CSV table of C-alpha atoms in Angstrom, one decimal:
chain,number,residue,atom,x,y,z
A,1,LEU,CA,-29.0,75.1,-12.4
A,2,GLY,CA,-26.3,76.7,-14.5
A,3,ILE,CA,-24.3,73.4,-14.8
A,4,GLU,CA,-22.3,73.2,-18.1
A,5,VAL,CA,-20.5,70.3,-19.8
A,6,GLY,CA,-17.2,69.8,-18.1
A,7,ASP,CA,-18.2,71.5,-14.8
A,8,PHE,CA,-17.0,69.8,-11.6
A,9,ILE,CA,-19.9,69.1,-9.3
A,10,SER,CA,-20.2,67.3,-6.0
A,11,PHE,CA,-23.2,66.1,-4.0
A,12,ASP,CA,-23.1,65.6,-0.2
A,13,PRO,CA,-22.1,62.0,0.2
A,14,ARG,CA,-23.9,61.8,3.6
A,15,THR,CA,-21.0,59.8,5.1
A,16,VAL,CA,-21.6,58.0,8.3
A,17,VAL,CA,-19.2,55.7,10.2
A,18,THR,CA,-21.3,53.2,12.2
A,19,ASP,CA,-20.5,51.9,15.7
A,20,THR,CA,-19.6,48.6,14.1
A,21,GLY,CA,-17.0,50.2,11.9
A,22,PHE,CA,-18.8,50.3,8.6
A,23,ILE,CA,-18.6,53.3,6.4
A,24,LYS,CA,-21.9,54.3,4.8
A,25,SER,CA,-21.8,56.8,2.0
A,26,ARG,CA,-22.6,57.6,-1.6
A,27,HIS,CA,-19.9,57.7,-4.2
A,28,LEU,CA,-17.6,55.1,-2.4
A,29,ASP,CA,-17.0,52.7,-5.3
A,30,ASP,CA,-13.5,53.3,-6.6
A,31,LYS,CA,-12.5,55.6,-3.7
A,32,VAL,CA,-12.5,52.7,-1.3
A,33,SER,CA,-10.5,50.6,-3.7
A,34,ALA,CA,-7.9,53.4,-4.0
A,35,ALA,CA,-7.8,53.8,-0.2
A,36,ILE,CA,-7.1,50.0,0.2
A,37,LEU,CA,-4.3,50.1,-2.3
A,38,LEU,CA,-2.8,53.3,-0.9
A,39,ASN,CA,-2.9,51.7,2.6
A,40,LEU,CA,-1.1,48.6,1.3
A,41,LEU,CA,1.6,50.8,-0.2
A,42,ARG,CA,1.9,52.7,3.1
A,43,ILE,CA,2.3,49.4,5.0
A,44,TYR,CA,4.9,48.0,2.5
A,45,LYS,CA,7.0,51.2,3.0
A,46,LYS,CA,6.6,51.3,6.7
A,47,GLU,CA,7.4,47.6,7.2
A,48,LYS,CA,10.0,47.7,4.5
A,49,ILE,CA,8.2,44.8,2.7
A,50,GLU,CA,9.7,43.9,-0.7
A,51,LEU,CA,7.3,42.3,-3.0
A,52,PRO,CA,8.6,39.1,-4.8
A,53,VAL,CA,7.8,40.4,-8.2
A,54,THR,CA,7.8,43.8,-9.9
A,55,THR,CA,4.4,45.3,-9.1
A,56,HIS,CA,2.7,48.4,-10.6
A,57,PHE,CA,-0.1,50.2,-8.9
A,58,ALA,CA,-2.1,52.3,-11.3
A,59,PHE,CA,-4.9,54.8,-10.5
A,60,SER,CA,-7.0,56.0,-13.4
A,61,VAL,CA,-9.3,59.0,-13.6
A,62,PHE,CA,-10.5,58.2,-17.1
A,63,GLU,CA,-12.4,54.9,-16.5
A,64,GLU,CA,-15.8,56.4,-17.4
A,65,VAL,CA,-14.6,57.5,-20.8
A,66,GLY,CA,-12.9,54.3,-21.8
A,67,HIS,CA,-9.3,55.1,-20.9
A,68,GLY,CA,-8.9,53.1,-17.7
A,69,ALA,CA,-5.8,51.4,-16.5
A,70,ASN,CA,-6.0,48.9,-19.4
A,71,SER,CA,-5.0,51.6,-21.8
A,72,ASN,CA,-1.4,51.8,-20.6
A,73,ILE,CA,-0.3,48.4,-19.1
A,74,PRO,CA,3.5,48.0,-19.4
A,75,ALA,CA,4.4,45.3,-21.9
A,76,GLN,CA,6.2,43.1,-19.3
A,77,VAL,CA,3.1,42.7,-17.2
A,78,VAL,CA,2.0,39.0,-16.9
A,79,GLU,CA,-0.9,39.3,-14.4
A,80,TYR,CA,-3.3,42.1,-14.0
A,81,LEU,CA,-5.7,42.7,-11.1
A,82,ALA,CA,-8.3,45.4,-11.0
A,83,VAL,CA,-9.5,46.4,-7.6
A,84,ASP,CA,-12.9,47.9,-8.1
A,85,MET,CA,-16.3,48.1,-6.6
A,86,GLY,CA,-18.2,44.9,-5.8
A,87,ALA,CA,-20.5,43.5,-8.4
A,88,MET,CA,-24.1,43.9,-7.7
A,89,GLY,CA,-27.0,41.9,-9.1
A,90,ASP,CA,-29.9,39.5,-8.5
A,91,ASP,CA,-27.7,36.4,-9.0
A,92,GLN,CA,-24.8,37.6,-6.7
A,93,GLN,CA,-24.2,35.9,-3.4
A,94,THR,CA,-22.2,38.8,-1.8
A,95,ASP,CA,-22.6,40.8,1.3
A,96,GLU,CA,-20.8,43.4,3.3
A,97,TYR,CA,-18.5,40.9,5.0
A,98,THR,CA,-17.1,39.2,1.9
A,99,VAL,CA,-15.0,39.9,-1.2
A,100,SER,CA,-16.4,39.7,-4.7
A,101,ILE,CA,-14.3,38.0,-7.3
A,102,CYS,CA,-15.7,38.5,-10.8
A,103,VAL,CA,-15.3,35.7,-13.3
A,104,LYS,CA,-16.2,37.6,-16.4
A,105,ASP,CA,-17.4,40.8,-17.9
A,106,ALA,CA,-19.0,41.9,-21.2
A,107,SER,CA,-15.7,41.1,-23.0
A,108,GLY,CA,-15.6,37.5,-21.8
A,109,PRO,CA,-14.3,35.3,-19.0
A,110,TYR,CA,-11.2,36.2,-17.0
A,111,HIS,CA,-8.0,34.1,-16.8
A,112,TYR,CA,-9.2,30.9,-15.0
A,113,ASP,CA,-5.9,30.0,-13.2
A,114,PHE,CA,-5.5,33.5,-11.9
A,115,ARG,CA,-9.1,33.7,-10.7
A,116,GLN,CA,-8.7,30.3,-8.9
A,117,HIS,CA,-5.5,31.7,-7.3
A,118,LEU,CA,-7.5,34.7,-6.0
A,119,VAL,CA,-10.3,32.5,-4.7
A,120,ALA,CA,-7.7,30.3,-2.8
A,121,LEU,CA,-6.1,33.5,-1.3
A,122,ALA,CA,-9.5,34.8,-0.3
A,123,LYS,CA,-10.4,31.6,1.5
């Protein structure tokens, strides 16, 4: 194929917007999360919404090589929320209408109180 290490490649995502408003496509994972965050920023600016705390929005292009947003969190950050693709698996109770809130990953459980706060907000 002539593809070398470091070459940029792209496959046709076969994007379809359904009559019910769903977007079906390959390669959506972090792009959808970024679109959501960028839309929030647009709304905050348009509506002149001032957040009650200092908030950093970070977008990393190095996640797959271990240099994600965790690699440069400012020292004063108290809470950290990663907006990412939904977790998939046999034991998951998620669907296309709900939000997934992960409670742990390979490094261990996430902050319990913060997670409970997110669950309450989602409800």
